[in-house]
Tab-separated table of C-alpha atoms in Angstrom:
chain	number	residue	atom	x	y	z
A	1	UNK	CA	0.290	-11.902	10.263
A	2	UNK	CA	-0.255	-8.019	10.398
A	3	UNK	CA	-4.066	-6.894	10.396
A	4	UNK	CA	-2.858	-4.627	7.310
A	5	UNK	CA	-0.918	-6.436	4.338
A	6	UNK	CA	0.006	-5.492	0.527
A	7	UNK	CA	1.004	-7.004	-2.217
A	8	UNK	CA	1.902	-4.669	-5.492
A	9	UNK	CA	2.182	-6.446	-8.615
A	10	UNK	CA	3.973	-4.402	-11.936
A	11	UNK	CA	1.465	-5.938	-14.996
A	12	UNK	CA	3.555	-3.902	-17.262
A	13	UNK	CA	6.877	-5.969	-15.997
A	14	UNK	CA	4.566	-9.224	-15.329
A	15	UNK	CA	6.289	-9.427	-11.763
A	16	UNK	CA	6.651	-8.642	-8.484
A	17	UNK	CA	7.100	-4.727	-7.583
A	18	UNK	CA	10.479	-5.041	-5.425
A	19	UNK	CA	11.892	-2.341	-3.318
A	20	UNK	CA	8.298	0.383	-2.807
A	21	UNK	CA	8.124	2.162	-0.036
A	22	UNK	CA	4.627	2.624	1.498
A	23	UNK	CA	3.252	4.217	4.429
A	24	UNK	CA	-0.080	3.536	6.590
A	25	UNK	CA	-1.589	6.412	8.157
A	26	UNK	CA	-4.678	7.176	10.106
A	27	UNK	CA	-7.041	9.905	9.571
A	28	UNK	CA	-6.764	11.820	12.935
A	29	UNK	CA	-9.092	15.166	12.699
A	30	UNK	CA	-8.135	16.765	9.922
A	31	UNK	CA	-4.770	15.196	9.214
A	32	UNK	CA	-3.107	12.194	8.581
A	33	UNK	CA	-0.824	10.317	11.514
A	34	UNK	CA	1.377	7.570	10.488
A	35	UNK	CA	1.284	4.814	11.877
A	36	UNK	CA	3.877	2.342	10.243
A	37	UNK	CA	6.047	2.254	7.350
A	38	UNK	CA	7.915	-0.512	5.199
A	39	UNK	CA	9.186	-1.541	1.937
A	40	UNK	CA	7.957	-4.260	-0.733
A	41	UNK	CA	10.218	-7.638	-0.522
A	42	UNK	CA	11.003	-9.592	-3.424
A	43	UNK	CA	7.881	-11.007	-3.764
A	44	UNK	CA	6.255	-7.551	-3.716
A	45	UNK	CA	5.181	-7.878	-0.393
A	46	UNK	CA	5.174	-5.913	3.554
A	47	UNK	CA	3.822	-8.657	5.342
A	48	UNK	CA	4.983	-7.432	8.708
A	49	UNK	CA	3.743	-4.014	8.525
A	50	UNK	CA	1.974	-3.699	12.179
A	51	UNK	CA	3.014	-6.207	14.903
A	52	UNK	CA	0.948	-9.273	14.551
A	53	UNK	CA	-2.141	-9.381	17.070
A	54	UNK	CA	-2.078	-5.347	16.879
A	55	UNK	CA	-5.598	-4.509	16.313
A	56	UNK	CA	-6.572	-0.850	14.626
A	57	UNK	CA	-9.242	0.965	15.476
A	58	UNK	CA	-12.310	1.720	13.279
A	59	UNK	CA	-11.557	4.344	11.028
A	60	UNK	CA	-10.880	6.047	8.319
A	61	UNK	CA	-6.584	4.547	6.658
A	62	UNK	CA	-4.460	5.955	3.747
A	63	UNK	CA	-2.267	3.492	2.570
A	64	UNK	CA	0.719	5.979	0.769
A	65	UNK	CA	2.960	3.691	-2.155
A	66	UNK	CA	5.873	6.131	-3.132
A	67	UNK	CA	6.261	4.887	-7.163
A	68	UNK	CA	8.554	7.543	-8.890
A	69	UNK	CA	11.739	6.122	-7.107
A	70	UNK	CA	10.413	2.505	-8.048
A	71	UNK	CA	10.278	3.431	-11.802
A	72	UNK	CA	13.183	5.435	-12.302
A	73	UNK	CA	15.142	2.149	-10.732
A	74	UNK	CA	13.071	0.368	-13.848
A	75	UNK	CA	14.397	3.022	-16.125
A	76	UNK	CA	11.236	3.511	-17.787
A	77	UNK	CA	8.337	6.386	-17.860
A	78	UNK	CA	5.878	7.014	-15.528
A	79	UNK	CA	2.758	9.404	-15.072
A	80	UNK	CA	1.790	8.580	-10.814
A	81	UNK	CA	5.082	9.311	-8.859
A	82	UNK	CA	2.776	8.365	-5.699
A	83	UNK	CA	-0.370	6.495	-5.271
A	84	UNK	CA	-2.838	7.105	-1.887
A	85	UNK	CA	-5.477	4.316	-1.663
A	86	UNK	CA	-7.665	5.458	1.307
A	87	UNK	CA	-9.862	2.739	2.693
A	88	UNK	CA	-12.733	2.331	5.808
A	89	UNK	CA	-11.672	-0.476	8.545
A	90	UNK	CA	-14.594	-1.453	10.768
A	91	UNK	CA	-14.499	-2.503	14.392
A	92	UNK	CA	-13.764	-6.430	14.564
A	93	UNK	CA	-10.064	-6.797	13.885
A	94	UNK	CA	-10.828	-8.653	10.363
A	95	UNK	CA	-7.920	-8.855	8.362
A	96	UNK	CA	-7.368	-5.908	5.378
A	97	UNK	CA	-5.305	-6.781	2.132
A	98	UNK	CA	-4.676	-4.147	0.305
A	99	UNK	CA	-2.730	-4.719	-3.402
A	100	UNK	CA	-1.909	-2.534	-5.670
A	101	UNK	CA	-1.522	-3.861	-9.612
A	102	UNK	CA	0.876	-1.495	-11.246
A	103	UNK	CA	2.207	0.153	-14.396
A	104	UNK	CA	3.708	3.208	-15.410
A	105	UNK	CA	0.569	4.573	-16.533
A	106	UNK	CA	-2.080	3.620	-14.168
A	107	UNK	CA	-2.887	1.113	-11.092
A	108	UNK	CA	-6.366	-0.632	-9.514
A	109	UNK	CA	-6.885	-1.911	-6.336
A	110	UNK	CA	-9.258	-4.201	-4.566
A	111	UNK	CA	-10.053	-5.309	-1.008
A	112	UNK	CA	-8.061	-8.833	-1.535
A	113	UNK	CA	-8.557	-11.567	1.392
């Protein structure tokens, strides 16, 4: 399993967010570098976003979850066309879940296990 994995759930839909494209990046000086990229399965999940035994550095991560194209697929409205969740990973190679519970009009996260 990657070191880094997501899950997005869409409350307003009571399902699975299918087809959101996210990017991880690193905080490198004053910019971000990114590092990998992938796209929410049916069950709302990138699973496989770093190779599996690939171990990040400590540091500061951006996890980048591009919305608008998910919603206008939905048909709906929306108010965040992007959400950044920026998170701290500590030496140690623990394992980081990062999920994202979604509607058109807000989100929360949570470190998940």
């Amino acid at each position: 399993m990657s070191q880094i994995t997501t899950h997005i759930l869409d409350t307003a839909r009571g399902c699975p967010a299918e087809g959101v494209a996210l990017a991880l990046a690193v905080m490198k000086g004053d910019s971000w570098e990114t590092l990998a990229a992938g796209e929410t399965d049916h069950d709302g999940r990138v699973a496989d976003l770093l190779p599996e035994g690939e171990d990040l550095p400590a540091g500061r991560y951006r996890m980048r979850f591009e919305l608008e194209p998910y919603f206008v697929a939905q048909g709906g409205a929306m108010f965040y066309p992007r959400a950044d969740i920026e998170f701290m990973i500590a030496a140690g190679g623990e394992h980081y879940h990062i999920p994202l519970l979604l509607s058109p009009f807000g989100y929360s996260t949570y470190r998940g296990s």
